[in-house]
XYZ file of C-alpha atoms in Angstrom:
263
model
C 95.917 89.792 128.333
C 93.710 88.490 125.525
C 93.145 92.048 124.296
C 96.913 92.643 124.209
C 97.480 89.456 122.238
C 94.790 90.358 119.700
C 96.122 93.912 119.390
C 99.667 92.608 118.911
C 98.478 90.215 116.215
C 96.799 93.060 114.309
C 99.982 95.152 114.494
C 102.302 92.322 113.480
C 100.086 91.113 110.616
C 101.154 93.768 108.019
C 104.836 93.173 108.782
C 104.543 89.382 108.426
C 102.547 89.747 105.198
C 105.158 92.148 103.778
C 108.025 89.836 104.728
C 106.425 86.761 103.166
C 105.301 88.660 100.056
C 108.889 89.769 99.446
C 109.737 86.150 98.567
C 106.640 85.333 96.502
C 106.324 84.817 92.774
C 103.912 87.039 90.789
C 101.460 84.136 90.680
C 101.521 83.847 94.476
C 100.960 87.581 94.914
C 97.819 87.619 92.782
C 96.561 84.217 93.915
C 92.998 84.063 95.293
C 92.380 83.093 97.997
C 95.620 84.683 99.211
C 98.519 82.373 99.995
C 100.493 83.051 103.157
C 103.488 80.843 102.428
C 105.184 81.281 99.022
C 105.130 78.203 96.786
C 108.845 78.834 96.256
C 111.021 81.463 97.899
C 112.131 83.870 95.192
C 115.236 85.754 96.365
C 115.620 87.411 92.964
C 112.939 89.923 93.998
C 115.638 91.717 95.967
C 117.903 91.815 92.919
C 115.081 93.311 90.864
C 114.849 96.252 93.279
C 118.397 97.345 92.407
C 117.738 96.907 88.686
C 114.557 98.983 88.609
C 115.523 101.977 90.782
C 118.750 103.572 92.130
C 118.025 101.965 95.487
C 121.490 102.458 96.983
C 121.338 106.191 96.221
C 117.896 106.520 97.830
C 119.101 104.479 100.801
C 122.230 106.582 101.281
C 120.239 109.816 101.046
C 117.769 108.635 103.685
C 120.483 107.469 106.071
C 122.491 110.683 105.727
C 119.507 113.015 106.034
C 117.887 111.096 108.907
C 121.102 110.800 110.938
C 122.046 114.464 110.514
C 118.497 115.603 111.296
C 118.389 113.404 114.397
C 121.734 114.679 115.711
C 120.808 118.319 115.098
C 117.315 117.924 116.523
C 118.512 116.221 119.706
C 121.272 118.803 120.218
C 118.846 121.711 119.817
C 116.130 120.018 121.868
C 118.477 119.147 124.730
C 119.753 122.721 125.011
C 116.224 124.094 124.813
C 115.020 121.590 127.398
C 117.805 122.634 129.776
C 116.890 126.291 129.375
C 113.185 125.715 130.033
C 113.750 123.248 132.885
C 116.507 124.910 134.878
C 117.049 128.520 133.807
C 115.124 131.742 134.319
C 115.032 134.259 131.482
C 112.651 136.921 130.124
C 109.502 135.686 128.354
C 110.221 132.109 129.409
C 106.581 131.164 129.985
C 105.391 132.809 126.771
C 108.088 131.114 124.698
C 107.261 127.788 126.312
C 103.558 128.237 125.530
C 104.435 129.148 121.932
C 106.553 126.010 121.600
C 103.752 123.856 122.999
C 101.208 125.401 120.646
C 103.376 124.480 117.649
C 102.568 120.827 118.358
C 98.957 121.486 117.369
C 99.868 122.897 113.940
C 99.708 120.224 111.188
C 102.757 119.913 108.954
C 100.674 120.550 105.844
C 99.795 124.053 107.110
C 103.419 125.211 107.187
C 104.764 123.281 104.231
C 103.961 125.911 101.573
C 105.532 128.861 103.464
C 108.563 126.674 104.208
C 108.852 125.738 100.543
C 108.682 129.384 99.444
C 111.399 130.312 101.944
C 113.566 127.386 100.862
C 113.086 128.221 97.181
C 113.991 131.885 97.706
C 117.130 130.772 99.571
C 118.136 128.442 96.739
C 117.727 125.265 98.779
C 115.844 123.205 96.185
C 117.636 119.900 95.509
C 120.148 120.425 98.324
C 120.843 118.478 101.493
C 120.464 121.687 103.474
C 116.956 122.063 102.099
C 116.154 118.472 103.013
C 117.577 118.686 106.526
C 117.021 122.102 108.099
C 113.300 122.762 107.438
C 112.460 119.229 108.564
C 113.698 119.743 112.122
C 110.728 119.501 114.488
C 112.097 120.086 117.966
C 108.996 120.795 120.062
C 108.086 117.207 120.968
C 111.642 116.070 121.697
C 112.265 119.244 123.716
C 109.261 118.504 125.931
C 110.294 114.861 126.273
C 113.844 115.671 127.360
C 112.678 118.549 129.560
C 110.451 116.207 131.580
C 113.563 114.215 132.509
C 115.711 117.297 133.161
C 113.137 118.468 135.697
C 113.745 115.332 137.792
C 117.441 116.200 138.268
C 117.904 117.942 141.658
C 118.793 121.623 141.526
C 121.335 120.942 144.290
C 123.583 119.243 141.739
C 123.553 122.353 139.583
C 124.153 124.632 142.565
C 127.109 122.498 143.675
C 128.588 122.616 140.184
C 128.199 126.394 140.039
C 129.991 126.698 143.402
C 132.874 124.721 141.872
C 133.051 127.266 139.065
C 131.074 125.494 136.343
C 129.229 127.647 133.846
C 125.833 126.737 132.458
C 127.264 125.063 129.371
C 129.561 122.861 131.451
C 126.657 122.009 133.764
C 124.677 121.019 130.687
C 127.463 118.807 129.315
C 128.729 117.203 132.528
C 125.601 116.941 134.682
C 122.415 117.152 132.650
C 123.359 114.988 129.664
C 125.068 112.111 131.554
C 122.071 111.848 133.895
C 119.549 111.871 131.038
C 120.817 109.139 128.732
C 117.432 107.429 128.863
C 115.637 110.563 127.690
C 118.227 111.287 125.004
C 118.019 107.725 123.693
C 114.221 107.724 123.599
C 114.063 111.133 121.936
C 116.664 110.010 119.380
C 114.572 106.952 118.558
C 111.425 109.008 117.983
C 113.323 111.621 115.965
C 114.997 109.057 113.703
C 111.734 107.216 113.029
C 110.017 110.500 112.176
C 112.720 111.599 109.744
C 113.196 108.165 108.178
C 109.539 107.912 107.144
C 109.178 111.566 106.139
C 107.474 111.798 102.753
C 105.803 115.125 102.035
C 108.719 117.519 102.584
C 111.353 115.476 100.674
C 108.836 115.120 97.845
C 108.307 118.839 97.282
C 111.851 120.058 98.017
C 113.519 117.731 95.494
C 113.194 117.487 91.729
C 116.392 115.603 90.978
C 115.965 111.837 91.348
C 119.474 111.592 92.831
C 118.431 113.806 95.767
C 115.327 111.871 96.719
C 115.001 109.765 99.837
C 113.841 106.175 100.207
C 110.103 106.784 100.883
C 109.958 108.759 97.627
C 112.101 106.202 95.838
C 109.729 103.353 96.657
C 107.027 105.212 94.737
C 109.003 104.589 91.531
C 108.184 100.894 91.908
C 104.464 101.668 91.615
C 103.270 101.822 88.017
C 99.931 102.566 86.387
C 100.589 99.797 83.888
C 101.132 97.206 86.597
C 102.972 97.049 89.896
C 105.200 94.119 90.803
C 104.148 93.946 94.422
C 106.646 91.243 95.297
C 109.459 93.609 94.263
C 107.863 96.493 96.156
C 107.606 94.333 99.277
C 111.259 93.302 98.926
C 112.266 96.971 98.799
C 110.056 97.704 101.803
C 111.715 94.923 103.811
C 115.138 96.432 103.121
C 113.785 99.878 103.970
C 112.883 98.921 107.536
C 116.304 97.453 108.381
C 117.784 100.751 109.708
C 114.669 101.305 111.810
C 115.055 97.877 113.413
C 118.764 98.497 114.044
C 118.096 101.860 115.701
C 115.343 100.344 117.822
C 117.597 97.501 118.988
C 120.332 99.982 119.890
C 117.898 102.218 121.789
C 115.638 99.486 123.202
C 117.158 99.642 126.687
C 116.685 103.412 126.943
C 113.174 103.184 125.506
C 112.071 100.541 128.029
C 113.686 102.464 130.886
C 111.854 105.636 129.858
C 108.514 103.802 129.971
C 109.406 102.367 133.391
C 110.445 105.752 134.775
C 107.305 107.376 133.392
C 105.204 104.729 135.119
C 107.016 105.278 138.406
C 106.531 109.050 138.228
C 102.824 108.711 137.520
Protein backbone atom coordinates (compact mmCIF):
# COMPACT_ATOMS: atom_id res chain seq x y z
CA UNK A 1 0.00 0.00 0.00
CA UNK A 2 2.80 2.41 0.88
CA UNK A 3 4.49 1.70 -2.46
CA UNK A 4 1.24 2.48 -4.30
CA UNK A 5 0.85 5.75 -2.43
CA UNK A 6 4.42 6.81 -3.20
CA UNK A 7 4.05 5.80 -6.85
CA UNK A 8 0.77 7.72 -7.11
CA UNK A 9 2.39 10.80 -5.59
CA UNK A 10 5.20 10.69 -8.17
CA UNK A 11 2.67 10.41 -11.01
CA UNK A 12 0.40 13.17 -9.71
CA UNK A 13 3.25 15.58 -8.93
CA UNK A 14 3.81 16.86 -12.53
CA UNK A 15 0.07 17.44 -13.00
CA UNK A 16 -0.28 19.39 -9.74
CA UNK A 17 2.83 21.46 -10.53
CA UNK A 18 1.49 22.25 -14.02
CA UNK A 19 -1.92 23.24 -12.65
CA UNK A 20 -0.50 25.55 -9.99
CA UNK A 21 2.08 27.05 -12.37
CA UNK A 22 -0.70 27.99 -14.78
CA UNK A 23 -1.85 30.61 -12.25
CA UNK A 24 1.57 31.93 -11.22
CA UNK A 25 3.17 35.26 -12.00
CA UNK A 26 6.55 35.32 -13.81
CA UNK A 27 8.23 36.09 -10.49
CA UNK A 28 6.67 33.01 -8.90
CA UNK A 29 7.75 30.79 -11.79
CA UNK A 30 11.40 31.78 -11.51
CA UNK A 31 11.43 32.03 -7.72
CA UNK A 32 14.09 30.00 -5.87
CA UNK A 33 13.43 27.98 -3.85
CA UNK A 34 10.35 27.06 -5.90
CA UNK A 35 6.98 28.19 -4.61
CA UNK A 36 4.13 25.70 -4.74
CA UNK A 37 1.26 28.11 -4.11
CA UNK A 38 1.11 31.25 -6.30
CA UNK A 39 1.40 34.54 -4.41
CA UNK A 40 -1.62 35.67 -6.42
CA UNK A 41 -3.69 33.64 -8.86
CA UNK A 42 -3.18 35.14 -12.30
CA UNK A 43 -6.06 34.09 -14.58
CA UNK A 44 -4.78 36.34 -17.37
CA UNK A 45 -2.25 33.62 -18.26
CA UNK A 46 -5.08 31.83 -20.04
CA UNK A 47 -5.94 34.97 -21.99
CA UNK A 48 -2.32 35.31 -23.06
CA UNK A 49 -2.44 31.85 -24.67
CA UNK A 50 -5.09 33.02 -27.14
CA UNK A 51 -3.17 36.22 -27.87
CA UNK A 52 0.15 34.51 -28.61
CA UNK A 53 -0.96 31.55 -30.76
CA UNK A 54 -4.07 30.52 -32.77
CA UNK A 55 -5.01 28.20 -29.92
CA UNK A 56 -8.61 27.60 -31.00
CA UNK A 57 -7.44 26.51 -34.47
CA UNK A 58 -4.88 24.10 -33.00
CA UNK A 59 -7.51 22.81 -30.57
CA UNK A 60 -10.10 22.26 -33.30
CA UNK A 61 -7.57 20.47 -35.51
CA UNK A 62 -6.58 18.12 -32.69
CA UNK A 63 -10.17 17.32 -31.75
CA UNK A 64 -11.21 16.67 -35.35
CA UNK A 65 -8.17 14.58 -36.25
CA UNK A 66 -8.19 12.58 -33.00
CA UNK A 67 -11.92 11.82 -33.11
CA UNK A 68 -11.88 10.76 -36.77
CA UNK A 69 -8.75 8.65 -36.26
CA UNK A 70 -10.27 6.98 -33.20
CA UNK A 71 -13.54 6.15 -34.99
CA UNK A 72 -11.75 4.78 -38.05
CA UNK A 73 -9.22 2.84 -36.00
CA UNK A 74 -11.85 1.21 -33.79
CA UNK A 75 -14.02 0.32 -36.79
CA UNK A 76 -11.10 -1.29 -38.63
CA UNK A 77 -9.77 -2.98 -35.49
CA UNK A 78 -13.15 -4.41 -34.52
CA UNK A 79 -13.70 -5.94 -37.95
CA UNK A 80 -10.16 -7.31 -38.01
CA UNK A 81 -10.56 -8.69 -34.49
CA UNK A 82 -13.77 -10.47 -35.50
CA UNK A 83 -12.07 -12.03 -38.51
CA UNK A 84 -9.09 -13.29 -36.50
CA UNK A 85 -11.18 -14.45 -33.53
CA UNK A 86 -14.09 -16.19 -35.21
CA UNK A 87 -13.46 -16.77 -38.91
CA UNK A 88 -11.27 -19.17 -40.86
CA UNK A 89 -9.61 -17.92 -44.04
CA UNK A 90 -6.41 -18.59 -46.02
CA UNK A 91 -3.14 -17.34 -44.50
CA UNK A 92 -4.90 -16.43 -41.26
CA UNK A 93 -2.02 -17.44 -38.99
CA UNK A 94 0.60 -15.75 -41.16
CA UNK A 95 -1.38 -12.52 -41.36
CA UNK A 96 -1.91 -12.60 -37.61
CA UNK A 97 1.82 -13.09 -37.01
CA UNK A 98 2.58 -10.21 -39.39
CA UNK A 99 0.17 -7.96 -37.51
CA UNK A 100 1.74 -8.90 -34.18
CA UNK A 101 5.24 -8.26 -35.49
CA UNK A 102 4.24 -4.72 -36.51
CA UNK A 103 3.98 -3.87 -32.80
CA UNK A 104 7.74 -4.27 -32.49
CA UNK A 105 8.51 -1.75 -35.26
CA UNK A 106 9.17 1.77 -33.87
CA UNK A 107 7.21 4.60 -35.45
CA UNK A 108 10.40 6.42 -36.40
CA UNK A 109 11.41 3.52 -38.69
CA UNK A 110 8.34 3.87 -40.91
CA UNK A 111 7.87 7.62 -40.75
CA UNK A 112 10.13 8.48 -43.71
CA UNK A 113 8.58 5.94 -46.14
CA UNK A 114 5.12 7.08 -45.01
CA UNK A 115 6.07 10.71 -45.61
CA UNK A 116 7.37 9.94 -49.11
CA UNK A 117 4.15 8.10 -49.95
CA UNK A 118 2.02 10.91 -48.54
CA UNK A 119 4.03 13.54 -50.42
CA UNK A 120 3.74 11.67 -53.73
CA UNK A 121 -0.03 11.40 -53.17
CA UNK A 122 -0.32 15.13 -52.50
CA UNK A 123 -1.36 14.73 -48.87
CA UNK A 124 0.92 17.39 -47.37
CA UNK A 125 -1.10 19.93 -45.36
CA UNK A 126 -4.34 17.95 -45.66
CA UNK A 127 -6.56 16.31 -43.08
CA UNK A 128 -6.34 13.07 -45.02
CA UNK A 129 -2.57 13.16 -44.64
CA UNK A 130 -2.91 13.80 -40.92
CA UNK A 131 -5.49 11.08 -40.33
CA UNK A 132 -4.91 8.04 -42.54
CA UNK A 133 -1.16 7.34 -42.08
CA UNK A 134 -1.54 7.77 -38.32
CA UNK A 135 -3.91 4.82 -37.91
CA UNK A 136 -2.18 2.15 -35.84
CA UNK A 137 -4.62 -0.73 -35.57
CA UNK A 138 -2.48 -3.64 -34.37
CA UNK A 139 -2.72 -3.02 -30.62
CA UNK A 140 -6.44 -2.20 -30.59
CA UNK A 141 -7.14 -5.20 -32.83
CA UNK A 142 -5.42 -7.53 -30.37
CA UNK A 143 -7.20 -5.90 -27.44
CA UNK A 144 -10.66 -6.27 -28.97
CA UNK A 145 -9.88 -9.76 -30.28
CA UNK A 146 -9.10 -10.99 -26.76
CA UNK A 147 -12.66 -10.07 -25.76
CA UNK A 148 -14.24 -11.47 -28.94
CA UNK A 149 -12.65 -14.83 -28.16
CA UNK A 150 -14.62 -15.04 -24.90
CA UNK A 151 -17.96 -14.88 -26.75
CA UNK A 152 -19.33 -18.44 -27.20
CA UNK A 153 -19.35 -19.76 -30.75
CA UNK A 154 -22.83 -21.15 -30.04
CA UNK A 155 -24.23 -17.62 -30.25
CA UNK A 156 -22.76 -17.20 -33.71
CA UNK A 157 -23.98 -20.62 -34.83
CA UNK A 158 -27.50 -19.83 -33.59
CA UNK A 159 -27.48 -16.53 -35.45
CA UNK A 160 -26.32 -18.22 -38.65
CA UNK A 161 -29.16 -20.76 -38.32
CA UNK A 162 -31.57 -17.81 -38.14
CA UNK A 163 -30.16 -16.53 -41.42
CA UNK A 164 -27.69 -13.92 -40.18
CA UNK A 165 -24.64 -13.25 -42.31
CA UNK A 166 -21.23 -12.53 -40.86
CA UNK A 167 -21.68 -8.77 -41.00
CA UNK A 168 -24.98 -8.94 -39.13
CA UNK A 169 -23.41 -11.28 -36.57
CA UNK A 170 -20.65 -8.73 -36.13
CA UNK A 171 -23.08 -5.83 -35.66
CA UNK A 172 -25.77 -7.51 -33.55
CA UNK A 173 -23.82 -10.04 -31.47
CA UNK A 174 -20.12 -9.23 -31.29
CA UNK A 175 -20.27 -5.46 -30.81
CA UNK A 176 -23.10 -5.32 -28.22
CA UNK A 177 -21.34 -7.97 -26.12
CA UNK A 178 -17.97 -6.20 -26.30
CA UNK A 179 -18.78 -2.66 -25.19
CA UNK A 180 -16.11 -2.88 -22.50
CA UNK A 181 -13.42 -3.77 -25.03
CA UNK A 182 -14.59 -1.14 -27.51
CA UNK A 183 -14.61 1.55 -24.81
CA UNK A 184 -11.15 0.64 -23.54
CA UNK A 185 -9.70 0.47 -27.05
CA UNK A 186 -11.29 3.83 -27.88
CA UNK A 187 -9.70 5.38 -24.80
CA UNK A 188 -6.23 4.12 -25.71
CA UNK A 189 -6.65 5.14 -29.36
CA UNK A 190 -7.81 8.67 -28.51
CA UNK A 191 -4.98 9.23 -26.04
CA UNK A 192 -2.45 8.02 -28.61
CA UNK A 193 -3.74 10.30 -31.36
CA UNK A 194 -4.26 13.31 -29.10
CA UNK A 195 -0.61 13.36 -28.00
CA UNK A 196 0.82 12.46 -31.41
CA UNK A 197 3.70 14.80 -32.24
CA UNK A 198 6.14 13.47 -34.81
CA UNK A 199 3.78 12.67 -37.70
CA UNK A 200 1.72 15.91 -37.51
CA UNK A 201 5.00 17.83 -37.35
CA UNK A 202 6.43 16.48 -40.60
CA UNK A 203 3.20 16.22 -42.61
CA UNK A 204 2.19 19.86 -42.07
CA UNK A 205 3.87 23.09 -43.09
CA UNK A 206 0.89 25.42 -42.82
CA UNK A 207 0.39 26.71 -39.27
CA UNK A 208 -3.39 26.46 -39.73
CA UNK A 209 -3.13 22.69 -40.24
CA UNK A 210 -1.08 21.95 -37.16
CA UNK A 211 -2.39 20.16 -34.10
CA UNK A 212 -2.20 21.18 -30.45
CA UNK A 213 1.04 19.35 -29.46
CA UNK A 214 2.81 21.19 -32.29
CA UNK A 215 1.04 24.44 -31.45
CA UNK A 216 2.31 24.42 -27.87
CA UNK A 217 5.85 24.51 -29.24
CA UNK A 218 5.16 28.04 -30.53
CA UNK A 219 5.02 29.18 -26.90
CA UNK A 220 8.65 28.11 -26.41
CA UNK A 221 11.13 30.80 -27.42
CA UNK A 222 14.91 30.98 -27.51
CA UNK A 223 14.72 34.54 -26.22
CA UNK A 224 12.68 33.55 -23.19
CA UNK A 225 9.73 31.29 -22.50
CA UNK A 226 6.79 32.43 -20.39
CA UNK A 227 6.32 29.15 -18.59
CA UNK A 228 3.20 30.28 -16.78
CA UNK A 229 1.52 30.81 -20.17
CA UNK A 230 2.82 27.48 -21.45
CA UNK A 231 1.43 25.73 -18.37
CA UNK A 232 -1.94 27.45 -18.85
CA UNK A 233 -2.07 26.15 -22.43
CA UNK A 234 -1.08 22.68 -21.23
CA UNK A 235 -3.89 22.67 -18.66
CA UNK A 236 -6.42 23.46 -21.39
CA UNK A 237 -4.83 20.82 -23.62
CA UNK A 238 -5.57 17.98 -21.20
CA UNK A 239 -9.27 18.82 -20.79
CA UNK A 240 -10.46 16.57 -23.69
CA UNK A 241 -8.34 13.72 -22.35
CA UNK A 242 -9.98 14.01 -18.93
CA UNK A 243 -13.45 14.15 -20.51
CA UNK A 244 -12.80 11.04 -22.61
CA UNK A 245 -11.43 9.21 -19.59
CA UNK A 246 -14.48 10.09 -17.48
CA UNK A 247 -16.79 8.90 -20.25
CA UNK A 248 -14.88 5.64 -20.67
CA UNK A 249 -13.92 5.09 -17.02
CA UNK A 250 -16.59 2.44 -16.42
CA UNK A 251 -15.51 0.39 -19.45
CA UNK A 252 -11.84 0.81 -18.56
CA UNK A 253 -12.33 -0.43 -14.98
CA UNK A 254 -14.49 -3.32 -16.18
CA UNK A 255 -11.81 -4.36 -18.67
CA UNK A 256 -9.21 -4.49 -15.90
CA UNK A 257 -11.60 -6.52 -13.73
CA UNK A 258 -12.39 -8.97 -16.53
CA UNK A 259 -8.71 -9.34 -17.36
CA UNK A 260 -8.00 -10.16 -13.72
CA UNK A 261 -10.78 -12.74 -13.64
CA UNK A 262 -9.52 -14.43 -16.81
CA UNK A 263 -5.97 -14.63 -15.50
